[in-house]
Short mmCIF file of C-alpha atoms and ligand atoms in Angstrom, two decimals:
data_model
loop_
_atom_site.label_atom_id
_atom_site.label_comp_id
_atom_site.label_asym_id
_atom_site.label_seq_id
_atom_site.Cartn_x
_atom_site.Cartn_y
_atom_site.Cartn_z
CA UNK A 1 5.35 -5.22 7.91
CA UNK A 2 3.53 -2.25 7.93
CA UNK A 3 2.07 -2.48 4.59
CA UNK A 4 -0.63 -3.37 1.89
CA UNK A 5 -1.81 -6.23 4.80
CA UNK A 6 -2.75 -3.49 7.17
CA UNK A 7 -5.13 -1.16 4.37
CA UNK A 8 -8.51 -1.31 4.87
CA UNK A 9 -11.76 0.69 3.50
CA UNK A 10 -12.87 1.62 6.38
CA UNK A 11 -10.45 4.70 6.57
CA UNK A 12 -11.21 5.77 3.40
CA UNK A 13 -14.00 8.34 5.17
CA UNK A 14 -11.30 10.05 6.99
CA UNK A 15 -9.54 11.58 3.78
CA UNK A 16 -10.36 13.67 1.16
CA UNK A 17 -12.14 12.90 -1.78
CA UNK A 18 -9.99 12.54 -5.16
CA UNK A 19 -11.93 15.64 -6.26
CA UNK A 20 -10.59 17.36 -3.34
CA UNK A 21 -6.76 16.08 -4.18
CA UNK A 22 -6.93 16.63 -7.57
CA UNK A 23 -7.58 20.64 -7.13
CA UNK A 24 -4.09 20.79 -5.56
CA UNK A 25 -2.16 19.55 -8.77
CA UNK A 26 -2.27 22.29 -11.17
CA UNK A 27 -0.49 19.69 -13.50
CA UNK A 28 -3.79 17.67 -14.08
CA UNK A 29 -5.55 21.03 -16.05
CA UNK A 30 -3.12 20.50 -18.89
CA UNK A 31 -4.35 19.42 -22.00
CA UNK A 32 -3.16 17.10 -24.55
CA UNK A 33 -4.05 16.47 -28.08
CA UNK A 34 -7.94 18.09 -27.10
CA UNK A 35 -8.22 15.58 -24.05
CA UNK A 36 -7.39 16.40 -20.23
CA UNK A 37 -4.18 14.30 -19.29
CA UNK A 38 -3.93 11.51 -17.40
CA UNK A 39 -1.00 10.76 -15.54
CA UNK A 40 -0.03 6.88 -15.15
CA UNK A 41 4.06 7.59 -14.86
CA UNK A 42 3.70 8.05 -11.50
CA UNK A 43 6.02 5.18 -10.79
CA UNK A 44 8.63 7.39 -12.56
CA UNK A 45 8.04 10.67 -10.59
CA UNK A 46 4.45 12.11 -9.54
CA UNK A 47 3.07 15.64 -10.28
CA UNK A 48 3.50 17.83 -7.43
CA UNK A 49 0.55 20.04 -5.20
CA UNK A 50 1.09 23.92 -5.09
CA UNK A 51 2.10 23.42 -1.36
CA UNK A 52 5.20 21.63 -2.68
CA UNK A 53 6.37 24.36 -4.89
CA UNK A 54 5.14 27.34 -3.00
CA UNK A 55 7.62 25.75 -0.45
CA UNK A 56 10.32 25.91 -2.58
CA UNK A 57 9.89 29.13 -4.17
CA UNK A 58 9.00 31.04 -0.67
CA UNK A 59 12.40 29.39 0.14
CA UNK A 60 14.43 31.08 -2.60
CA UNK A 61 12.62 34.08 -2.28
CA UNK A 62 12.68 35.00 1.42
CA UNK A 63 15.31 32.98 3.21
CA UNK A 64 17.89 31.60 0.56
CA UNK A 65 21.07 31.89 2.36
CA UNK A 66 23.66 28.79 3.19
CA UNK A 67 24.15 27.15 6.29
CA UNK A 68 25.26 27.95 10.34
CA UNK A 69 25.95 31.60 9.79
CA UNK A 70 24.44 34.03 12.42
CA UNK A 71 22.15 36.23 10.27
CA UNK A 72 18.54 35.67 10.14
CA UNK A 73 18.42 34.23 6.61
CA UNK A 74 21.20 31.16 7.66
CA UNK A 75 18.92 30.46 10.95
CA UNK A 76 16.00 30.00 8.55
CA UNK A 77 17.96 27.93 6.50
CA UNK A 78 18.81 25.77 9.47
CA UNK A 79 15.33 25.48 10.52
CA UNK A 80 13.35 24.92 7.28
CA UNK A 81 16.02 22.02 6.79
CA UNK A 82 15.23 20.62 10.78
CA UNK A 83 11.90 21.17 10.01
CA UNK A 84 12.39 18.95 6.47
CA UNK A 85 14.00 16.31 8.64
CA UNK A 86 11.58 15.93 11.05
CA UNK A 87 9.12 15.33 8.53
CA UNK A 88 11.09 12.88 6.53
CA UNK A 89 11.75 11.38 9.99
CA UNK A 90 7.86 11.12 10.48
CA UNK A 91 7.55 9.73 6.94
CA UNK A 92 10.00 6.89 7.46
CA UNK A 93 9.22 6.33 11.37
CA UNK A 94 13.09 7.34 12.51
CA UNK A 95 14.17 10.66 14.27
CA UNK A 96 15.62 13.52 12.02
CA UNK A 97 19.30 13.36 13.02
CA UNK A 98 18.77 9.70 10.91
CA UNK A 99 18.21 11.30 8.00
CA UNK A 100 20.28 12.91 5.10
CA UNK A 101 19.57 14.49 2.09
CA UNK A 102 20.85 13.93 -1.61
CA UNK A 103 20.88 14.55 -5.30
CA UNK A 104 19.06 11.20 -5.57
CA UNK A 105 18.43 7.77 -4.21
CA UNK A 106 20.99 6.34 -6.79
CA UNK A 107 23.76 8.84 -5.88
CA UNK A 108 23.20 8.28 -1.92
CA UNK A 109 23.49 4.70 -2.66
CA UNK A 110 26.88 5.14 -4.30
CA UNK A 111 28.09 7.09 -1.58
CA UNK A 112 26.55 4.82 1.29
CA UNK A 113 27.93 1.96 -0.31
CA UNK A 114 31.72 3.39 -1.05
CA UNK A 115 31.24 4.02 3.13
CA UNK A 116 30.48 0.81 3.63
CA UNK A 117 32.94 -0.46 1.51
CA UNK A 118 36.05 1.06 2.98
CA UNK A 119 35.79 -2.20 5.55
CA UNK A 120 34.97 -4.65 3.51
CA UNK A 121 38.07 -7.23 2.26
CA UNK A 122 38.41 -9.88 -0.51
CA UNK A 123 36.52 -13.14 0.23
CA UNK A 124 33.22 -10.76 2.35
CA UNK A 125 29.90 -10.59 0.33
CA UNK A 126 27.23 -8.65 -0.79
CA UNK A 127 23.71 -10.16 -1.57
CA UNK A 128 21.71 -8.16 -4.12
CA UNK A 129 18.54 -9.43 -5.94
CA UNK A 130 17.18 -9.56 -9.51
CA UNK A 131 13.93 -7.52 -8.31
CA UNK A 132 16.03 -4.35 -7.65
CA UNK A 133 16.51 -1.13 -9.74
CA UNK A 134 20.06 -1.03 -10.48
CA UNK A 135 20.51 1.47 -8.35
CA UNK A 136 20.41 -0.86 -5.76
CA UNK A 137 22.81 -3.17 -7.56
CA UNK A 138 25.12 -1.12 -9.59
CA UNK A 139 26.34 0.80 -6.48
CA UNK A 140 27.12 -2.75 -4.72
CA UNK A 141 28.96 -4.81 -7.77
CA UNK A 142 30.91 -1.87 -7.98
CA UNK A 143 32.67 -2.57 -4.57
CA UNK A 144 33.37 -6.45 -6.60
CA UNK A 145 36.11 -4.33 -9.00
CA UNK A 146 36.95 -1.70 -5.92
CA UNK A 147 37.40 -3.93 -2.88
CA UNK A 148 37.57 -7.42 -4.46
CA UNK A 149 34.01 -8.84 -2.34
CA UNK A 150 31.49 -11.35 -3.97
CA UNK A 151 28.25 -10.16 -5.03
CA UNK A 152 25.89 -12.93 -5.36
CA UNK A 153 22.12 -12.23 -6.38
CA UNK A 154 18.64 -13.68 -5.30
CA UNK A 155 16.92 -14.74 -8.32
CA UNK A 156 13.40 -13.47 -9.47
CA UNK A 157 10.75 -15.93 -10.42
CA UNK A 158 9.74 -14.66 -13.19
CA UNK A 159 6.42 -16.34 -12.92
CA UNK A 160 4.59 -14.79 -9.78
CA UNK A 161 7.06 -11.61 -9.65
CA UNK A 162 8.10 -12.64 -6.48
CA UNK A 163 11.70 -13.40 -5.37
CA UNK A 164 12.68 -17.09 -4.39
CA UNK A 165 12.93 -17.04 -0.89
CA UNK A 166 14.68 -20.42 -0.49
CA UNK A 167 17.69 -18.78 -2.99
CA UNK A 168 17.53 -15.94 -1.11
CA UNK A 169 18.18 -17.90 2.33
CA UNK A 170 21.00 -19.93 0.75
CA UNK A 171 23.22 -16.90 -0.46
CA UNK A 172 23.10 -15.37 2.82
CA UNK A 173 26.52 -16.83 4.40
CA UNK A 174 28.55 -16.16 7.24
CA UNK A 175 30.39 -13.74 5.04
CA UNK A 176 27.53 -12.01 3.95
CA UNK A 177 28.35 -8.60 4.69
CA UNK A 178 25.28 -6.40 3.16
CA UNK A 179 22.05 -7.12 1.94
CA UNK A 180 20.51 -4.93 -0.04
CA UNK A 181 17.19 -5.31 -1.15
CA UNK A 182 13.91 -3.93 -2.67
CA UNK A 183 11.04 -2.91 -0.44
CA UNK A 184 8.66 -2.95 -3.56
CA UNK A 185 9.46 -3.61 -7.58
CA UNK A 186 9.15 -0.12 -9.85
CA UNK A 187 8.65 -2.77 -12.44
CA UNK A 188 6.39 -5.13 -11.06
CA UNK A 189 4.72 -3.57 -8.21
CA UNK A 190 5.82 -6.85 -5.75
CA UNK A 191 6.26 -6.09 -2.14
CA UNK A 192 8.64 -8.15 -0.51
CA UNK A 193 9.06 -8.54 3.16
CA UNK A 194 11.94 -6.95 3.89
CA UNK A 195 11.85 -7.59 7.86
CA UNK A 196 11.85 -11.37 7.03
CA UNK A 197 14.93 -10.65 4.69
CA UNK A 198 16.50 -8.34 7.22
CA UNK A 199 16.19 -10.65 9.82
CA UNK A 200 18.20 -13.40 7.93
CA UNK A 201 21.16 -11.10 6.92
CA UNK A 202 20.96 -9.59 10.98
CA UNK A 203 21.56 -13.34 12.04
CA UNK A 204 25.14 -13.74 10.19
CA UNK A 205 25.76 -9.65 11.39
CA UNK A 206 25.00 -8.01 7.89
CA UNK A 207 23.83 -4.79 7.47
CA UNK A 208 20.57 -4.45 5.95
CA UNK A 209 19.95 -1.48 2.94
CA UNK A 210 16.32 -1.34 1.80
CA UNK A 211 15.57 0.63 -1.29
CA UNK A 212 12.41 2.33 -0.74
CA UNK A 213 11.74 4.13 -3.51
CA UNK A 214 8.88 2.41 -5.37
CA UNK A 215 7.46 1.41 -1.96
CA UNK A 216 7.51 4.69 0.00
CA UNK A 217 4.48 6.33 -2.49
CA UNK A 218 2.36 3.76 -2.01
CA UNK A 219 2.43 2.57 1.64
CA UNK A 220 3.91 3.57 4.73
CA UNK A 221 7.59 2.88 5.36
CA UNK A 222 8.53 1.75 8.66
CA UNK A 223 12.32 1.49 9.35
CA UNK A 224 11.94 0.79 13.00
CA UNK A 225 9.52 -2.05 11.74
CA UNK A 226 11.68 -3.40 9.32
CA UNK A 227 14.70 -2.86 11.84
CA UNK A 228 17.15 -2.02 8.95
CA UNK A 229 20.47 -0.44 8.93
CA UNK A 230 19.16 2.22 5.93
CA UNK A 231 17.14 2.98 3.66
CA UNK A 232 16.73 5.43 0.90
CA UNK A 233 13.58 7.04 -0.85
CA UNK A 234 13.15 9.76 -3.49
CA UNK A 235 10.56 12.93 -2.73
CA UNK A 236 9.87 13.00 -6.71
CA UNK A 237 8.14 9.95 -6.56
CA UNK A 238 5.86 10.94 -3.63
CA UNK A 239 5.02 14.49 -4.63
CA UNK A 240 7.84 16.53 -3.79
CA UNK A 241 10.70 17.48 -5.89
CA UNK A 242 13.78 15.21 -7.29
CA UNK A 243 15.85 14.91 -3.76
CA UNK A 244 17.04 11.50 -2.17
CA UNK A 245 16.38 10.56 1.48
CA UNK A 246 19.02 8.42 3.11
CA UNK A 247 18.15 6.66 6.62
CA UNK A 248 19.93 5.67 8.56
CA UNK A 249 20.31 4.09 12.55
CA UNK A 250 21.73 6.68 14.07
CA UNK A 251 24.79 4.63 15.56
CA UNK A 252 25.44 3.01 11.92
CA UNK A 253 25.86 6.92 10.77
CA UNK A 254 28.30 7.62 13.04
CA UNK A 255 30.17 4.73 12.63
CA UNK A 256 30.52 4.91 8.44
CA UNK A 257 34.10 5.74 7.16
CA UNK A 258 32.50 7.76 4.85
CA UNK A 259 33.91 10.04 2.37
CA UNK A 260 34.02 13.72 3.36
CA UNK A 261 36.00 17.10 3.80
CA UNK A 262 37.92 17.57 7.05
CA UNK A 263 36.23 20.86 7.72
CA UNK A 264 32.59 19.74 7.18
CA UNK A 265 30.27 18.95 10.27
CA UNK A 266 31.25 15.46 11.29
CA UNK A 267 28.16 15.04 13.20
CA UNK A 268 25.47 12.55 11.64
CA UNK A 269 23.38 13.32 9.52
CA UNK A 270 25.20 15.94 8.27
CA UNK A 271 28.50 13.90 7.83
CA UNK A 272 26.19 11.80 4.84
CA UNK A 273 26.01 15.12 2.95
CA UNK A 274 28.32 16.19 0.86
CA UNK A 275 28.75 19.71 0.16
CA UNK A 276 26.29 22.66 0.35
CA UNK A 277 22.71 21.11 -0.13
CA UNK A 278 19.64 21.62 -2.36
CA UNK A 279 17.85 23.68 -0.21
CA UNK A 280 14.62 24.40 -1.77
CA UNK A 281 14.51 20.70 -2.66
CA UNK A 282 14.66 19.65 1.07
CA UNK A 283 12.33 22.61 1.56
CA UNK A 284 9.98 20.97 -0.58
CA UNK A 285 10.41 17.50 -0.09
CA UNK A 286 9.40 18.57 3.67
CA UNK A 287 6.57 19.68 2.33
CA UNK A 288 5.75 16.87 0.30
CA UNK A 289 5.14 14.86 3.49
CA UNK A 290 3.06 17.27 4.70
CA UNK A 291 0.63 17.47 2.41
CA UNK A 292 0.64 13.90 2.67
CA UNK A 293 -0.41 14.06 6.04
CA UNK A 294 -2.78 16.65 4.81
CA UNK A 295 -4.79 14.26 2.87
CA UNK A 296 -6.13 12.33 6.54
CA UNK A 297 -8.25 14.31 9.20
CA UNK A 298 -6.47 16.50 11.01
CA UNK A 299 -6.99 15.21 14.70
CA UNK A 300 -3.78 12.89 14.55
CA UNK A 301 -0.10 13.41 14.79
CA UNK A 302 1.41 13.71 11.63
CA UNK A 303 2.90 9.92 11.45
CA UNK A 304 -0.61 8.78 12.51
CA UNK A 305 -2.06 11.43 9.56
CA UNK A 306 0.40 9.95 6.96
CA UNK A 307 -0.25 5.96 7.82
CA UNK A 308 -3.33 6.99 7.65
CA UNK A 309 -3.70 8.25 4.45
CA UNK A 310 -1.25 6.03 2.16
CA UNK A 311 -2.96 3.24 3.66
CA UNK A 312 -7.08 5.12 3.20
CA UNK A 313 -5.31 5.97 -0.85
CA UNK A 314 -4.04 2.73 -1.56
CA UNK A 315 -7.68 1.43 -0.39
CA UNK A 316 -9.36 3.64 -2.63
CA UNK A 317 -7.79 2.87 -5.61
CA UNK A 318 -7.85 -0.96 -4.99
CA UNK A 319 -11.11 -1.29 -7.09
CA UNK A 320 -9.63 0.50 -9.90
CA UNK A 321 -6.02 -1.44 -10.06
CA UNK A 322 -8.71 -4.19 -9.84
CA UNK A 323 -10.46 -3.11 -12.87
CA UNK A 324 -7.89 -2.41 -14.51
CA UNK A 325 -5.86 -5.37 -14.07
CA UNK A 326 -8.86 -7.31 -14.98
CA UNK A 327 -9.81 -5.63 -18.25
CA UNK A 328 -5.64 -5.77 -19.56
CA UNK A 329 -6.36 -8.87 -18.70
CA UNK A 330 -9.19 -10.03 -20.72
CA UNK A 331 -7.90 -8.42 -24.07
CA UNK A 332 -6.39 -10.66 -26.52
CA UNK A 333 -2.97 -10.39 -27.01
CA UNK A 334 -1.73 -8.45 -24.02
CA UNK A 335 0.24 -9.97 -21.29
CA UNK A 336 0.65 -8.49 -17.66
CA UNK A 337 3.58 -9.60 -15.59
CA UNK A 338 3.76 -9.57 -11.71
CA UNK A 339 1.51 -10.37 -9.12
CA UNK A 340 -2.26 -10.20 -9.14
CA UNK A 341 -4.37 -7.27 -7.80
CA UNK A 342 -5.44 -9.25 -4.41
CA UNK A 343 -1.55 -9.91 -3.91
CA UNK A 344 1.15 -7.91 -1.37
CA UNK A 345 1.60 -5.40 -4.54
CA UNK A 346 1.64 -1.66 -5.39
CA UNK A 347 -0.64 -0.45 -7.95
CA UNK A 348 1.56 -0.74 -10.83
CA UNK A 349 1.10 -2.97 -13.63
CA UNK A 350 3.61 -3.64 -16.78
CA UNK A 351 2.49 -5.47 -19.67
CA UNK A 352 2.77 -5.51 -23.27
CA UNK A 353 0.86 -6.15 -26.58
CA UNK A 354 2.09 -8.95 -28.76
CA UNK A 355 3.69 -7.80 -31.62
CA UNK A 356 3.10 -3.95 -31.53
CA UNK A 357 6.99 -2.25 -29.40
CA UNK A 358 6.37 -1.16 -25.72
CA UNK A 359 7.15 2.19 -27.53
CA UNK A 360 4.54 2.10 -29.76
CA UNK A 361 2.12 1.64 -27.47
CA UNK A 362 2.40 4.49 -25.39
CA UNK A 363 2.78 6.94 -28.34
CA UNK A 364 -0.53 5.57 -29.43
CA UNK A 365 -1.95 6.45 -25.56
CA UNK A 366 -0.28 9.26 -25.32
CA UNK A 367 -2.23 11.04 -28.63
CA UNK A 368 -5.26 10.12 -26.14
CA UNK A 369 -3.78 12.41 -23.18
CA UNK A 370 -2.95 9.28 -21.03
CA UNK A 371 0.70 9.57 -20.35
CA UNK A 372 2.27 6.35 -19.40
CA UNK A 373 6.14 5.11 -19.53
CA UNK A 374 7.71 2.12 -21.58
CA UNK A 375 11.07 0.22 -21.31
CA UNK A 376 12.98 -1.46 -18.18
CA UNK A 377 12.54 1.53 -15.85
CA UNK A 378 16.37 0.38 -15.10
CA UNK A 379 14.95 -2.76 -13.30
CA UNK A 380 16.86 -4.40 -16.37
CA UNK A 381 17.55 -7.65 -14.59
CA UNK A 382 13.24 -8.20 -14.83
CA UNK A 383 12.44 -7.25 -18.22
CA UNK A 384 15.81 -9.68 -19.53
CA UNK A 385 14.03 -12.41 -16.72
CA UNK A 386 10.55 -11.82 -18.97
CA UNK A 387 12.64 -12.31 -21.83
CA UNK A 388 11.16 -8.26 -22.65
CA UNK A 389 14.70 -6.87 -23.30
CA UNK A 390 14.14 -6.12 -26.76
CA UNK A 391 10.91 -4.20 -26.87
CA UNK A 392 10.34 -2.99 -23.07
CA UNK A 393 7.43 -3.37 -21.45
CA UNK A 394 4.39 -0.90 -21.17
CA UNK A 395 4.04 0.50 -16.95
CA UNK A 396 1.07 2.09 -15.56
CA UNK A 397 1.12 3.47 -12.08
CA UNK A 398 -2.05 4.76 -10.19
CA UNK A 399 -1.27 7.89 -7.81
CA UNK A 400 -3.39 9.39 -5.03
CA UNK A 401 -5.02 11.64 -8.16
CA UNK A 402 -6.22 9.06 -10.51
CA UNK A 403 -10.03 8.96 -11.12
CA UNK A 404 -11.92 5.63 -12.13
CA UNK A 405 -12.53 7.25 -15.41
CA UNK A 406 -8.80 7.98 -16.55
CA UNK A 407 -8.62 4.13 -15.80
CA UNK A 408 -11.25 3.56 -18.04
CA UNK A 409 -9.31 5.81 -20.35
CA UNK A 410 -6.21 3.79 -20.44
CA UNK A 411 -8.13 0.59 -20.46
CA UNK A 412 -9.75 1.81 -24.04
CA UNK A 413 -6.31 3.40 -25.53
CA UNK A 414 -4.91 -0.22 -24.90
CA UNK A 415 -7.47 -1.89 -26.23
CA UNK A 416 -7.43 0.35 -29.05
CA UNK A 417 -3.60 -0.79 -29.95
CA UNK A 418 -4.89 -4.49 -29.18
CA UNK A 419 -7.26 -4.63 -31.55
CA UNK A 420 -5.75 -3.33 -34.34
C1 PLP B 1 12.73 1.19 -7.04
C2 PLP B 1 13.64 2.30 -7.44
N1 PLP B 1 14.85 2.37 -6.89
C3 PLP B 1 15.72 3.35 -7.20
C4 PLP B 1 15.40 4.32 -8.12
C5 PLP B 1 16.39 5.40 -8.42
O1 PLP B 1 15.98 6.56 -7.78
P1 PLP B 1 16.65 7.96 -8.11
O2 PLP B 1 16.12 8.41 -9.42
O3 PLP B 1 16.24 8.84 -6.98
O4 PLP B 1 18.13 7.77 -8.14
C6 PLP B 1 14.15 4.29 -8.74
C7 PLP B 1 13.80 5.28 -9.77
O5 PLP B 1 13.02 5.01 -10.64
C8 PLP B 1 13.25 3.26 -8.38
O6 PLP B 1 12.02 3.20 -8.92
#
């Protein structure tokens, strides 16, 4: 897996600086309550750089027009959204006719999954797990009431954060018909090692759906890597707009049954899409990836640039999830859940303080300027596993912008709640 295992220091050199980031995010000049805010709710949708929504707004202004018409504006349409796919393309490792776009990962799922379900029959199953966002659940136990299949579900262990790979090999079955799993936990921050998983649902002929989201802002996605069927990811989590990505293996696109109007292009990927598109999103979203790209030296291809720097970012900021891990840690009367900073992990922590509501907590950080999120961040299954269902938990993310001191910031509004 192309992943946390493959980042190293020694690219960190070859990016820029955070001071150098940061000065493309107007958002990070606002102030709060006299202090300059810090962002930790990454893991629910980044702030964006001014490439992203110049992108979008040149869009609207100078070509907005709708699609395959023969006047200039249309032909710019068509080739700012080629040009979108081709980036997303580079961004997941795929080729752009393997990619569609969408209101939103959880909305693509639906619609992937209603495809997918048109050929399934009573007595086939679905394997989920209880370290996914709903949104890679709900879509899938819906086809239990539409097409009568069985979903079963890999359990979490609660303890490490990690799933339990021995359940997860015994509810794969000959009738396993999907699995759909997590690349990454929005809650936890666990990787898991989805080509492992993939290749135990390929060997009973299942098709594999990995939901990228949480993973695709912090290291590089790979689909050819992780040899899966699809896979979705959302731009407003890695500095674009709020768009879904759907990929998916070109042959498996052309194949789906899936849901659309007679007239409308039946060639993939536009036979995913239903309806006219957000156009200034995909604009943006396109150039979302490249200003992730941006961030390396410029002497690569733009894959090679944006490998380069999710893997150079997610080094750099080790030392702080380190930190920061370690000082949550040490306080009395706060409890972290999920793996440990030197684990296969994103840097994302949720924890709580005993006795004082998730809620509470980051009202108390936010009159501080550090903005961070509280309750099950719809990974519901996790927080009921932790037996946090009736307070939430507290989550911090850490995006290519965050500075050592904003940790150091969060690290004394917590304490200051702890030690009350
Ligand atoms: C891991 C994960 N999967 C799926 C989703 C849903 O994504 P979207 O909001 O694009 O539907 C989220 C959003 O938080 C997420 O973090």
């Amino acid at each position: 897996m192309s992943s946390a295992s493959t980042m190293t220091a020694s690219t960190e050199q070859e990016i820029a600086t955070v001071a150098e980031i940061r000065a493309h995010f107007p958002a990070l000049d606002r102030i709060h309550a006299g202090e300059r805010v810090a962002y930790f709710d990454g893991p629910g949708g980044t702030q964006v750089p001014r490439a992203v929504a110049d992108a979008m707004t040149s869009y609207l202004y100078e070509h907005n027009a709708n699609t395959y018409w023969e006047y200039p504006s249309s032909a710019e349409t068509d080739a700012i959204i080629l040009a979108s796919r081709e980036a997303l393309a580079d961004f997941l490792n795929a080729t752009s006719d393997e990619i569609a776009f969408g209101a939103n990962m959880t909305t693509l799922t639906f619609h992937l999954a209603r495809a997918i379900g048109r050929r399934l029959t009573e007595g086939d199953e679905i394997v989920v797990t209880e370290l996914d966002h709903h949104a890679n659940i709900a879509p899938w136990t819906a086809l239990a009431r539409e097409r009568k299949v069985t979903v079963r579900s890999v359990r979490l262990i609660p303890e490490t954060g990690q799933l339990d790979w021995d359940h997860l090999e015994r509810q794969i079955t000959p009738r396993t018909r999907v699995l759909a799993i997590g690349a990454a936990s929005n809650a936890l921050g666990s990787i898991t090692d989805v080509r492992r998983a993939g290749e135990l649902a390929h060997a009973v002929g299942a098709l594999v759906f990995v939901d990228a989201v949480h993973y695709a802002a912090h290291a590089p996605v790979d689909v050819r890597l992780w040899d899966c069927d699809f896979a979705a990811c959302s731009a407003y989590k890695l500095y674009g707009p709020h768009i879904g990505v759907l990929y998916g293996k070109l042959d498996r696109l052309d194949d789906l049954d899936v849901p659309k109007l007679y007239p409308a292009p039946d060639n993939s990927p536009d036979r995913m899409e239903t309806g006219t598109q957000n156009h200034e999103g995909i604009a943006g979203a396109g150039a979302a990836v490249d200003w992730i790209a941006s961030v390396a030296a410029n002497t690569l291809d733009r894959r090679s640039r944006i490998v380069l720097a999710l893997e150079a970012l997610h080094a750099r900021n080790q030392p702080l999830f380190t930190n920061l891990w370690d000082a949550l840690s040490a306080m009395l009367g706060v409890r972290l859940f999920g793996p440990p900073p030197n684990a296969q992990r994103t840097h994302t922590v949720s924890f709580v303080v005993d006795g004082v509501p998730a809620v509470d907590v980051v009202r108390s950080l936010a009159k501080r300027g550090v903005f961070a999120t509280h309750g099950d961040f719809y990974a519901t299954t996790i927080i009921e596993r932790l037996g946090q269902s009736k307070d939430g938990v507290v989550r911090a993310g850490l995006a290519c912008y965050t500075t050592d001191d904003e940790v150091n910031r969060l690290i004394a509004g917590v304490q200051a709640v702890a030690g009350r």
